[in-house]
Short mmCIF file of C-alpha atoms in Angstrom, two decimals:
data_model
loop_
_atom_site.label_atom_id
_atom_site.label_comp_id
_atom_site.label_asym_id
_atom_site.label_seq_id
_atom_site.Cartn_x
_atom_site.Cartn_y
_atom_site.Cartn_z
CA MET A 1 -124.30 -126.65 -66.86
CA LEU A 2 -121.89 -123.85 -67.49
CA ARG A 3 -121.68 -122.66 -63.93
CA MET A 4 -119.81 -124.16 -61.04
CA LYS A 5 -122.55 -122.88 -58.75
CA ASN A 6 -125.87 -121.19 -59.41
CA GLU A 7 -126.17 -117.73 -57.88
CA ILE A 8 -129.45 -116.78 -56.24
CA LEU A 9 -130.47 -113.26 -55.30
CA ILE A 10 -132.78 -113.15 -52.26
CA VAL A 11 -134.83 -109.95 -51.99
CA GLU A 12 -136.29 -109.97 -48.49
CA ASP A 13 -136.31 -107.62 -45.48
CA ASP A 14 -137.17 -110.10 -42.70
CA ARG A 15 -133.85 -111.05 -41.11
CA TYR A 16 -135.15 -114.36 -39.77
CA ILE A 17 -136.37 -115.49 -43.18
CA ILE A 18 -133.09 -114.30 -44.72
CA ARG A 19 -131.10 -116.36 -42.24
CA PHE A 20 -133.29 -119.40 -42.83
CA MET A 21 -133.04 -119.17 -46.64
CA ASP A 22 -129.34 -118.36 -46.61
CA MET A 23 -128.45 -121.34 -44.43
CA SER A 24 -130.65 -123.79 -46.35
CA MET A 25 -129.53 -122.69 -49.81
CA LYS A 26 -125.84 -122.66 -48.96
CA GLU A 27 -126.27 -126.28 -47.83
CA GLU A 28 -127.44 -126.92 -51.41
CA GLU A 29 -124.22 -125.21 -52.59
CA TYR A 30 -125.91 -122.17 -54.13
CA THR A 31 -124.10 -118.84 -54.05
CA ILE A 32 -126.31 -116.33 -52.23
CA SER A 33 -126.58 -112.55 -52.31
CA VAL A 34 -129.17 -110.65 -50.26
CA ALA A 35 -131.00 -107.37 -50.84
CA ARG A 36 -133.39 -105.79 -48.36
CA THR A 37 -134.72 -102.92 -50.49
CA ILE A 38 -135.68 -102.23 -54.10
CA ARG A 39 -132.55 -100.17 -54.58
CA GLU A 40 -130.26 -102.89 -53.23
CA ALA A 41 -132.08 -105.52 -55.30
CA LEU A 42 -131.57 -103.70 -58.59
CA THR A 43 -127.94 -102.88 -57.76
CA LEU A 44 -127.14 -106.54 -57.04
CA PHE A 45 -129.14 -107.78 -60.01
CA PHE A 46 -127.16 -105.68 -62.50
CA ALA A 47 -123.83 -106.24 -60.73
CA ASN A 48 -124.00 -109.99 -60.09
CA HIS A 49 -126.12 -111.37 -62.96
CA PRO A 50 -127.85 -113.98 -60.75
CA ASP A 51 -129.35 -117.17 -62.15
CA LEU A 52 -132.55 -116.87 -60.14
CA VAL A 53 -134.29 -114.31 -57.92
CA ILE A 54 -136.44 -115.00 -54.87
CA LEU A 55 -138.55 -111.89 -54.39
CA ASP A 56 -140.68 -110.60 -51.52
CA LEU A 57 -143.30 -108.03 -52.52
CA GLY A 58 -143.52 -106.05 -49.28
CA LEU A 59 -140.24 -104.13 -49.19
CA PRO A 60 -139.45 -101.08 -47.01
CA ASP A 61 -139.05 -98.70 -49.94
CA GLY A 62 -141.89 -99.90 -52.16
CA ASP A 63 -143.60 -102.75 -53.97
CA GLY A 64 -141.45 -105.66 -55.09
CA ILE A 65 -143.40 -105.72 -58.34
CA GLU A 66 -141.20 -102.79 -59.42
CA VAL A 67 -138.14 -105.04 -59.05
CA LEU A 68 -139.86 -107.73 -61.10
CA LYS A 69 -140.72 -105.29 -63.89
CA ARG A 70 -137.14 -104.00 -64.09
CA ILE A 71 -135.78 -107.54 -64.20
CA ARG A 72 -138.15 -108.47 -67.01
CA GLU A 73 -137.02 -105.45 -69.02
CA ASN A 74 -133.51 -106.91 -69.02
CA SER A 75 -133.65 -110.66 -68.45
CA ASP A 76 -135.76 -113.82 -68.59
CA ILE A 77 -134.13 -115.51 -65.58
CA PRO A 78 -136.52 -117.29 -63.20
CA VAL A 79 -138.17 -115.15 -60.52
CA ILE A 80 -139.99 -116.85 -57.65
CA VAL A 81 -142.18 -114.56 -55.58
CA VAL A 82 -142.34 -115.46 -51.88
CA SER A 83 -144.92 -113.25 -50.21
CA ALA A 84 -147.35 -113.04 -47.32
CA ARG A 85 -149.94 -111.66 -49.75
CA GLN A 86 -152.35 -114.55 -50.29
CA GLU A 87 -155.07 -112.79 -52.28
CA GLU A 88 -155.70 -114.23 -55.72
CA ASP A 89 -155.47 -110.83 -57.42
CA GLU A 90 -151.97 -110.31 -55.94
CA LYS A 91 -150.83 -113.65 -57.35
CA ILE A 92 -152.31 -112.79 -60.74
CA ARG A 93 -150.63 -109.38 -60.69
CA ALA A 94 -147.23 -110.91 -59.96
CA LEU A 95 -147.58 -113.67 -62.57
CA ASP A 96 -148.79 -111.19 -65.18
CA ALA A 97 -145.74 -109.03 -64.42
CA GLY A 98 -143.46 -111.95 -65.26
CA ALA A 99 -143.03 -114.08 -62.12
CA ASP A 100 -142.36 -117.75 -62.83
CA ASP A 101 -143.80 -119.01 -59.56
CA TYR A 102 -145.58 -117.72 -56.44
CA VAL A 103 -145.13 -119.11 -52.93
CA THR A 104 -147.11 -117.79 -49.99
CA LYS A 105 -145.73 -117.35 -46.47
CA PRO A 106 -145.42 -119.29 -44.27
CA PHE A 107 -143.78 -121.91 -46.46
CA TYR A 108 -141.83 -125.14 -46.18
CA MET A 109 -138.18 -124.73 -47.11
CA GLY A 110 -138.13 -128.12 -48.79
CA GLU A 111 -140.92 -127.05 -51.13
CA LEU A 112 -139.17 -123.78 -51.98
CA LEU A 113 -135.92 -125.59 -52.74
CA ALA A 114 -137.80 -127.99 -55.03
CA ARG A 115 -139.29 -125.03 -56.90
CA VAL A 116 -135.84 -123.45 -57.18
CA ARG A 117 -134.39 -126.65 -58.65
CA ALA A 118 -137.26 -126.92 -61.13
CA ALA A 119 -136.87 -123.31 -62.22
CA LEU A 120 -133.11 -123.69 -62.72
CA ARG A 121 -133.67 -126.83 -64.81
CA ARG A 122 -136.05 -124.88 -67.04
CA LEU A 123 -133.41 -122.17 -67.41
CA GLU A 124 -130.77 -124.71 -68.43
CA ASN A 125 -133.13 -126.23 -70.97
CA ARG A 126 -133.81 -122.78 -72.48
CA VAL A 127 -130.07 -122.23 -72.93
CA ALA A 128 -129.69 -125.54 -74.76
CA GLU A 129 -132.71 -124.76 -76.94
CA LYS A 130 -131.35 -121.31 -77.71
CA ASP A 131 -127.97 -122.53 -78.92
CA PRO A 132 -127.86 -126.26 -79.74
CA LYS A 133 -125.16 -125.47 -82.29
CA TYR A 134 -123.07 -122.41 -83.12
CA GLU A 135 -121.44 -121.83 -86.50
CA ASP A 136 -119.41 -118.87 -87.69
CA GLY A 137 -117.05 -119.37 -90.59
CA ASP A 138 -114.43 -121.92 -89.60
CA LEU A 139 -115.65 -122.22 -86.00
CA VAL A 140 -118.36 -124.75 -85.12
CA VAL A 141 -119.49 -125.57 -81.58
CA ASP A 142 -122.00 -128.39 -81.07
CA PHE A 143 -123.35 -127.79 -77.57
CA GLU A 144 -125.45 -130.94 -77.49
CA ASN A 145 -122.47 -133.21 -78.18
CA ARG A 146 -119.75 -130.91 -76.77
CA ILE A 147 -117.78 -130.97 -80.02
CA VAL A 148 -115.68 -128.03 -81.18
CA GLU A 149 -114.29 -127.69 -84.71
CA ALA A 150 -111.95 -125.02 -86.04
CA GLY A 151 -110.59 -124.85 -89.56
CA GLY A 152 -112.47 -127.99 -90.52
CA ARG A 153 -110.97 -130.21 -87.85
CA GLU A 154 -112.10 -131.26 -84.41
CA ILE A 155 -110.02 -129.69 -81.66
CA HIS A 156 -109.51 -130.74 -78.07
CA LEU A 157 -110.45 -128.27 -75.37
CA THR A 158 -109.95 -128.80 -71.67
CA PRO A 159 -113.17 -128.71 -69.62
CA MET A 160 -112.28 -125.21 -68.41
CA GLU A 161 -111.55 -123.94 -71.92
CA TYR A 162 -114.85 -125.37 -73.14
CA LYS A 163 -116.79 -123.68 -70.34
CA ILE A 164 -115.17 -120.32 -71.09
CA LEU A 165 -115.85 -120.62 -74.83
CA ALA A 166 -119.48 -121.67 -74.26
CA LEU A 167 -120.04 -118.80 -71.84
CA LEU A 168 -118.63 -116.28 -74.35
CA ILE A 169 -120.70 -117.65 -77.24
CA LEU A 170 -123.94 -117.73 -75.25
CA ASN A 171 -123.34 -114.06 -74.39
CA ARG A 172 -121.92 -113.05 -77.77
CA GLY A 173 -121.85 -109.35 -78.46
CA LYS A 174 -121.80 -108.54 -74.75
CA VAL A 175 -118.74 -107.38 -72.84
CA LEU A 176 -118.12 -109.81 -69.97
CA THR A 177 -115.98 -108.43 -67.18
CA HIS A 178 -113.11 -110.40 -65.65
CA ARG A 179 -115.07 -110.63 -62.40
CA TYR A 180 -118.20 -111.91 -64.12
CA ILE A 181 -116.33 -114.64 -66.03
CA LEU A 182 -114.48 -115.76 -62.90
CA LYS A 183 -117.74 -116.03 -60.96
CA GLU A 184 -119.53 -117.85 -63.78
CA ILE A 185 -116.79 -120.40 -64.39
CA TRP A 186 -115.08 -120.87 -61.04
CA GLY A 187 -117.97 -119.81 -58.80
CA TYR A 188 -116.07 -117.00 -57.09
CA ALA A 189 -114.38 -113.70 -57.91
CA GLU A 190 -113.14 -112.24 -54.66
CA GLY A 191 -109.37 -112.49 -54.60
CA ALA A 192 -109.29 -114.21 -57.98
CA ASP A 193 -106.47 -113.34 -60.34
CA ALA A 194 -107.41 -111.96 -63.76
CA ALA A 195 -103.94 -113.03 -64.92
CA THR A 196 -105.06 -116.67 -64.65
CA LEU A 197 -107.99 -115.87 -66.90
CA ARG A 198 -105.65 -114.26 -69.45
CA VAL A 199 -103.66 -117.50 -69.62
CA PHE A 200 -106.80 -119.50 -70.40
CA MET A 201 -107.84 -116.96 -73.04
CA ALA A 202 -104.42 -117.13 -74.68
CA THR A 203 -104.49 -120.95 -74.95
CA LEU A 204 -108.11 -120.88 -76.15
CA ARG A 205 -107.22 -118.38 -78.89
CA ARG A 206 -104.31 -120.52 -80.02
CA LYS A 207 -106.75 -123.38 -80.57
CA ILE A 208 -109.67 -121.62 -82.28
CA GLU A 209 -108.24 -118.50 -83.97
CA LYS A 210 -106.55 -118.53 -87.38
CA ASP A 211 -104.23 -115.78 -86.15
CA PRO A 212 -104.14 -115.65 -82.33
CA SER A 213 -102.28 -112.31 -82.44
CA ASN A 214 -105.18 -110.83 -84.41
CA PRO A 215 -108.23 -112.65 -83.01
CA GLN A 216 -111.51 -112.58 -84.90
CA HIS A 217 -113.68 -114.35 -82.34
CA ILE A 218 -112.53 -113.52 -78.80
CA LEU A 219 -111.87 -109.80 -78.48
CA THR A 220 -110.20 -108.10 -75.51
CA GLU A 221 -111.87 -105.07 -73.98
CA VAL A 222 -108.79 -103.51 -72.39
CA GLY A 223 -109.09 -103.10 -68.64
CA VAL A 224 -112.60 -104.54 -68.61
CA GLY A 225 -112.86 -108.08 -69.93
CA TYR A 226 -113.69 -109.97 -73.12
CA ARG A 227 -116.32 -110.02 -75.84
CA PHE A 228 -117.19 -112.71 -78.36
CA LYS A 229 -117.64 -110.97 -81.70
#
C-alpha cells in the first residue's frame, strides 16, 4: 500500500454511533474524520481525499444519497452506507447510486470493520490493475516488482522515495498539495514541515531526472505542491 494509514470519512449525525465508530476504527489504526451534515461531508471529502466513506442516509440537512452522487461524480473510492432504512427499495436506490455496500442499523462493529477491510483491499487491487507498469521515455516504474529504471539502468530508491514517486505517478496530471502528500505518505499533516518534503523531492529528482535543475517529470507548483507531468 502507498499509505501509512487509510483515512476514513464518517458521515453520521448520531453522536453515540460516531463515538463508537471513532473509537473502534482508531484501534484499527485508521485515520478518522467526521461530518454530521451534507455540507460538512462534501467539504471534508474534497479537502481530505479519504480512502473510504461510511455514509448515513438520514442527515439533518437532507438525504445522504446527495453526498453519494457527488462523490461518484468525482471518485470511485469505496462508499459503505450504514442506515436505519431497511426497506429493499432504499437499498436498491443506494446501490444504484454507486454505494459499494449497505449495512443496516443496528449493526455489529466487527462486521462493519470486516466490510471496511474488504472494501479497502478491493481499492488497492484496482490501483495495481490500473498501473501495473508505468513507462515514459527513459523512466520505467514496475509497480508489481517495485523496480524503477531511469536512463536504461535500474536505480535505487529509498522506501520513502518510492512511495512519493508512486503516489505522484498514480495521480499524474493532478496538482498534489504539500499537505495532501504529507498525509498520504506519512499519515499526518498537522505540524509537518514542507521543507522536509522538498528535500525528498530534490533527492528523487537527482535520481530520475536527466537534468534535475530543469525537471521533466516532477514539476513544482510554486506555493502549492507538486505535479507529475
